Short mmCIF file of C-alpha atoms and ligand atoms in Angstrom, two decimals:
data_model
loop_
_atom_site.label_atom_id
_atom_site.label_comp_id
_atom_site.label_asym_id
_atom_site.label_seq_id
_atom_site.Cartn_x
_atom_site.Cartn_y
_atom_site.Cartn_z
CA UNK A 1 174.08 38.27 99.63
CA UNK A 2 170.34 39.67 98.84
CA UNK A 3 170.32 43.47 100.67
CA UNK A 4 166.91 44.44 102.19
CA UNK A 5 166.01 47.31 103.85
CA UNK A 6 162.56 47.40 106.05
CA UNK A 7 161.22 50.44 107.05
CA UNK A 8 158.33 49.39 109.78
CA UNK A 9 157.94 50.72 112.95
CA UNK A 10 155.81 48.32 114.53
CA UNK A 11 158.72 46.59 116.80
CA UNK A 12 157.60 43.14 117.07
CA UNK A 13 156.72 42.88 113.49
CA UNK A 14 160.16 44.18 112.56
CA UNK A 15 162.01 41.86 114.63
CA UNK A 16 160.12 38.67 113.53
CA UNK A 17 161.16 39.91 110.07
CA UNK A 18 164.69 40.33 110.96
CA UNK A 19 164.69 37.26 112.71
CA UNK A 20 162.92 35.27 109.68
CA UNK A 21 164.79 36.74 107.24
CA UNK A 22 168.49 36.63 108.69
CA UNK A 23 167.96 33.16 109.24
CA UNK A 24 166.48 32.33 105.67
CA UNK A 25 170.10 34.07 104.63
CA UNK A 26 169.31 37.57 103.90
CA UNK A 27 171.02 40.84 105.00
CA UNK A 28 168.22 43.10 106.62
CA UNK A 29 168.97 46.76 106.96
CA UNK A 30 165.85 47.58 109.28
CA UNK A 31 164.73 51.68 110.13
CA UNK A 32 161.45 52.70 112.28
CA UNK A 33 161.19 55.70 111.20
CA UNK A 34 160.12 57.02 107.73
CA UNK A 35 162.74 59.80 106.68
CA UNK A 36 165.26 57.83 107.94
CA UNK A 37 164.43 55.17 106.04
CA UNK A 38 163.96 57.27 102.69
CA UNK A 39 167.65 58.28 103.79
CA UNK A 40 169.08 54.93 104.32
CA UNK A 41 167.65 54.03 100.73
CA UNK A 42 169.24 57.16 98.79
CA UNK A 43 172.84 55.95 100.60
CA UNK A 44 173.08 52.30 100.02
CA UNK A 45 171.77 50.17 97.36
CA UNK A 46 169.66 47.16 98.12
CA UNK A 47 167.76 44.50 96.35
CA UNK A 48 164.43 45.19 98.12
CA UNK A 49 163.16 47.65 100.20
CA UNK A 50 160.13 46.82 102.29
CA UNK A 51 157.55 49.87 103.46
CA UNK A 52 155.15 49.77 105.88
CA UNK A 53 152.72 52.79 104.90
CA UNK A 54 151.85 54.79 108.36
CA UNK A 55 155.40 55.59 109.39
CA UNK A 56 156.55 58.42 111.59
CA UNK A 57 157.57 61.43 109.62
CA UNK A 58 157.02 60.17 106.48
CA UNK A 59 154.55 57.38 105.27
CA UNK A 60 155.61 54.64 102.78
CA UNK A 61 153.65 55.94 100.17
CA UNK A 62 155.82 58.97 100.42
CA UNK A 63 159.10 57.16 100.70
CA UNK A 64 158.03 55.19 97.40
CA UNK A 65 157.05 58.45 95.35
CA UNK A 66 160.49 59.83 96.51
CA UNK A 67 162.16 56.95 95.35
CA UNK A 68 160.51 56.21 91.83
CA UNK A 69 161.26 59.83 91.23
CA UNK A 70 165.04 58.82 90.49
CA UNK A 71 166.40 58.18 87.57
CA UNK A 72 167.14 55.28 86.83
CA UNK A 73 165.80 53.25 90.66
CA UNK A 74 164.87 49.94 90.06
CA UNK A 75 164.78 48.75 92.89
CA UNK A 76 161.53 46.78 93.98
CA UNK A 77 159.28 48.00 96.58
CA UNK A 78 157.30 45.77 98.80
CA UNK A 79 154.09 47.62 100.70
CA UNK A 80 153.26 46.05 104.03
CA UNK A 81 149.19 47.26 104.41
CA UNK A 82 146.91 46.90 106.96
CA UNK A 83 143.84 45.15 106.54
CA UNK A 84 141.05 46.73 104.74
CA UNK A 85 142.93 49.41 103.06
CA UNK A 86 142.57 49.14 99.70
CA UNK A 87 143.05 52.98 98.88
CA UNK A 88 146.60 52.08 100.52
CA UNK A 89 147.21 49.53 98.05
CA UNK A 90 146.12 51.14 94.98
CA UNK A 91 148.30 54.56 95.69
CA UNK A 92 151.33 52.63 96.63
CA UNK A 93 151.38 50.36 93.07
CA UNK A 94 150.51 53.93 91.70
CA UNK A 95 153.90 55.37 93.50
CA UNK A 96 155.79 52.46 91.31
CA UNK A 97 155.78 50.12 94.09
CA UNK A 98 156.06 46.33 92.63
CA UNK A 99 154.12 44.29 95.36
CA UNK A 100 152.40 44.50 98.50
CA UNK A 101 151.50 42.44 101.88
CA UNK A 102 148.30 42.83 104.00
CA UNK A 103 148.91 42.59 107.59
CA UNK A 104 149.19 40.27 109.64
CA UNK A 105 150.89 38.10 107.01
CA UNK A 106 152.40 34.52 106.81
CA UNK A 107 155.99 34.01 107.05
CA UNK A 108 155.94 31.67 103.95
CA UNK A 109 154.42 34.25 101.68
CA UNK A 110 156.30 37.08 102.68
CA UNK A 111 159.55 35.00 101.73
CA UNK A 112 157.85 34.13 98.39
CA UNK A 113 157.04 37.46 97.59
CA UNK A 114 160.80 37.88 98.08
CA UNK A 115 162.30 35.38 96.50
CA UNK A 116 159.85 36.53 93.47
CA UNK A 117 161.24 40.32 93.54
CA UNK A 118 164.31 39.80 93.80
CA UNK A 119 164.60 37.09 90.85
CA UNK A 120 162.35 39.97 88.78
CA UNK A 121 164.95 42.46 89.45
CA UNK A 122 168.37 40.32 88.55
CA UNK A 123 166.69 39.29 85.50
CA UNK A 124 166.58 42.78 84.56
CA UNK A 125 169.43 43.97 85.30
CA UNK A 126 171.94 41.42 86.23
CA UNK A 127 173.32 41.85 89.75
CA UNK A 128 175.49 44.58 90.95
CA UNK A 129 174.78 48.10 89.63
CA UNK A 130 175.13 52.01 90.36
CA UNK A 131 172.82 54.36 88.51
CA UNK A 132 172.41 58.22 88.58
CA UNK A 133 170.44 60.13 85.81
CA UNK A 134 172.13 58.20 82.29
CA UNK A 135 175.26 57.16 83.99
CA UNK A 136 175.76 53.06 84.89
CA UNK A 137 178.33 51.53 86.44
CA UNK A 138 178.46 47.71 86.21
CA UNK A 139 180.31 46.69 89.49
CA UNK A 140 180.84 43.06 88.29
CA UNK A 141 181.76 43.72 84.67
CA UNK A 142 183.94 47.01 85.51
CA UNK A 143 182.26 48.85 83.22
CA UNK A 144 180.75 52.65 83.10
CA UNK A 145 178.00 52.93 80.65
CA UNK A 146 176.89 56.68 80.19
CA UNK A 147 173.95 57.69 77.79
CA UNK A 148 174.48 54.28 76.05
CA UNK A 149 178.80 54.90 75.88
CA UNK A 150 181.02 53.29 77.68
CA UNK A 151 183.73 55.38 79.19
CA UNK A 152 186.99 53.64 79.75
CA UNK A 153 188.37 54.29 83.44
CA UNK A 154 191.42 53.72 84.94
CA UNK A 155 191.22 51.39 87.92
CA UNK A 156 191.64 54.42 90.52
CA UNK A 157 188.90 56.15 88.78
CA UNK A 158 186.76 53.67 88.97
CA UNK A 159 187.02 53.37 92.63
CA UNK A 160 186.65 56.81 93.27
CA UNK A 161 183.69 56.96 90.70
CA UNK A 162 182.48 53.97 92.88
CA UNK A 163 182.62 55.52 96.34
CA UNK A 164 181.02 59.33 94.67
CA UNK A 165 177.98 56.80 93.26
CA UNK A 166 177.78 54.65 96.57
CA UNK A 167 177.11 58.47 98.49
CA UNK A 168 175.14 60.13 95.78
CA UNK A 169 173.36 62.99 96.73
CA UNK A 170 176.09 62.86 100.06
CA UNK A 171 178.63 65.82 100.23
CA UNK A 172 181.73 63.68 100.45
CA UNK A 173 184.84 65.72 102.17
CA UNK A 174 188.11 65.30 100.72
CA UNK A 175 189.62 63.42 103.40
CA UNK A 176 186.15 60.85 103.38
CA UNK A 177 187.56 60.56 99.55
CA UNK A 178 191.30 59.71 100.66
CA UNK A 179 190.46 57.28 103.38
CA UNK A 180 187.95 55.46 101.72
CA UNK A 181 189.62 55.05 97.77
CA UNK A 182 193.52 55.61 98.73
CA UNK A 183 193.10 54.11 101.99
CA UNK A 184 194.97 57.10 103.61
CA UNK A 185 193.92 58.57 107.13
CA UNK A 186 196.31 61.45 106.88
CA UNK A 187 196.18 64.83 104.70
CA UNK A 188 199.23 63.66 102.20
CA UNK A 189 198.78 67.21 101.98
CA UNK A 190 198.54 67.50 98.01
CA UNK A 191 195.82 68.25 95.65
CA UNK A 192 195.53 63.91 94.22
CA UNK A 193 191.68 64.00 94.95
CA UNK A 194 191.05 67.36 92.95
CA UNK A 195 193.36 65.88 89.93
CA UNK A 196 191.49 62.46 90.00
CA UNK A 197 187.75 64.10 90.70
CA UNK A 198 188.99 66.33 87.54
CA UNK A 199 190.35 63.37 85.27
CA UNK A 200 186.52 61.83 86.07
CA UNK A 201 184.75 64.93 85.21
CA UNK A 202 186.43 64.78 81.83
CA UNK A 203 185.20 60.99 81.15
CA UNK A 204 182.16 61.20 83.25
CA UNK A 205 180.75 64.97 82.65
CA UNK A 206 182.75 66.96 80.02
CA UNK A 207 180.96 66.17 76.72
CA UNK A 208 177.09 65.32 78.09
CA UNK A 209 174.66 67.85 78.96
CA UNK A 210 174.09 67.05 82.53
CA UNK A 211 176.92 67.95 85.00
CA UNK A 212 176.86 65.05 87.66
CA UNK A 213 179.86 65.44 89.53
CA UNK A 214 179.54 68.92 91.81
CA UNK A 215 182.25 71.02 94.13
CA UNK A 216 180.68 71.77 96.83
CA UNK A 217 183.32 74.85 98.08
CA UNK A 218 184.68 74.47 101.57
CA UNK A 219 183.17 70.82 101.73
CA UNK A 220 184.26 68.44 99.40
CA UNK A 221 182.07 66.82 96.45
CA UNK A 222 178.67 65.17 95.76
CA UNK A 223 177.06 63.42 92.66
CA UNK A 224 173.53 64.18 91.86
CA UNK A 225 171.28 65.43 89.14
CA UNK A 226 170.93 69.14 89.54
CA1 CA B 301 153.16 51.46 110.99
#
């Protein structure tokens, strides 16, 4: 199922947009507010994210600089503008946005805009992927891909590698870690995530340059680029 989140805090127009959308089979993640949304965007992946550009807290053009600034986000980016600003328009395709919407819009287009962007962006990559930095993981074919290598992971790794890449740039706690890839919700009360984070570092980190994989001490873990 196509993933979009919306970021729009004009009510009505999100809810027609949820409402249109749902119904023409899509799975809308929608957010009024601006940070939020920029958070709800680093923590899942979707296929498109939709900005409006004045937001509370932080304005689309914002949330689409913050976003392009990731490696590897390839995501497409859909600006919803308001009439007559064309300065609007030209800094969010500057930001790295793809596309963009003047409001009020028709139904029809918006979903062809859609269909286009999201066709655009599983041509070029192929369905269901993870990035950080050089590191890839290919959630259909199984595969990690980092700096152009593949890495060969067991099957436990690659879950846990899955759920670190799902919350990167989240502090994941140890027992988040055991719930969620051992499917335990008790402290077995043994060290099995700080062996298996360890057996990834040695695939995942050891011989590049840039550590991914971080101990955060007292709290658990987090991948980013830092
Ligand atoms: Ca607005």
């Amino acid at each position: 199922m196509i993933k979009i989140l919306i970021v729009e805090d004009e009510i009505p127009v999100a809810e027609s947009m949820i409402r249109g959308l749902t119904e023409a089979g899509y799975q809308v993640t929608h957010e009024p507010d601006g940070l939020m949304g920029l958070q709800k965007a680093y923590e899942a992946t979707f296929d498109l994210i939709i900005l409006d550009v004045i937001l509370p807290r932080m304005n689309g053009i914002e949330i689409s600089k913050k976003l392009h600034q990731m490696d590897g986000f390839e995501t497409p980016v859909l600006f919803l503008t308001a009439l007559g600003s064309a300065d609007d328009i030209v800094e969010g395709l500057d930001t790295g946005a793809d596309d963009y919407l003047v409001k009020p819009f028709n139904f029809k287009e918006l979903l062809a805009r859609i269909r286009a962007l999201t066709r655009r962006k599983s041509a070029n990559v192929g369905g269901n992927m993870l990035r950080l930095a050089d590191l890839m993981m290919d959630l259909d074919a199984k595969k990690v891909i980092r700096a152009g290598e593949e890495l060969k992971l067991t099957a436990r790794e690659f879950s846990l590698l899955e759920f670190l890449m799902k919350n990167k740039n989240r502090v994941i706690s140890r027992n988040d870690i055991l719930e969620k890839v051992w499917d335990m919700n008790f402290d077995p009360g043994t060290n099995v995530v700080d062996v298996y984070v360890n057996y990834l570092r040695n695939k995942v980190d050891k011989k590049f340059d840039k550590r991914l994989i971080h101990t955060i001490v007292g709290m658990g873990y987090v991948m980013r680029e830092d």
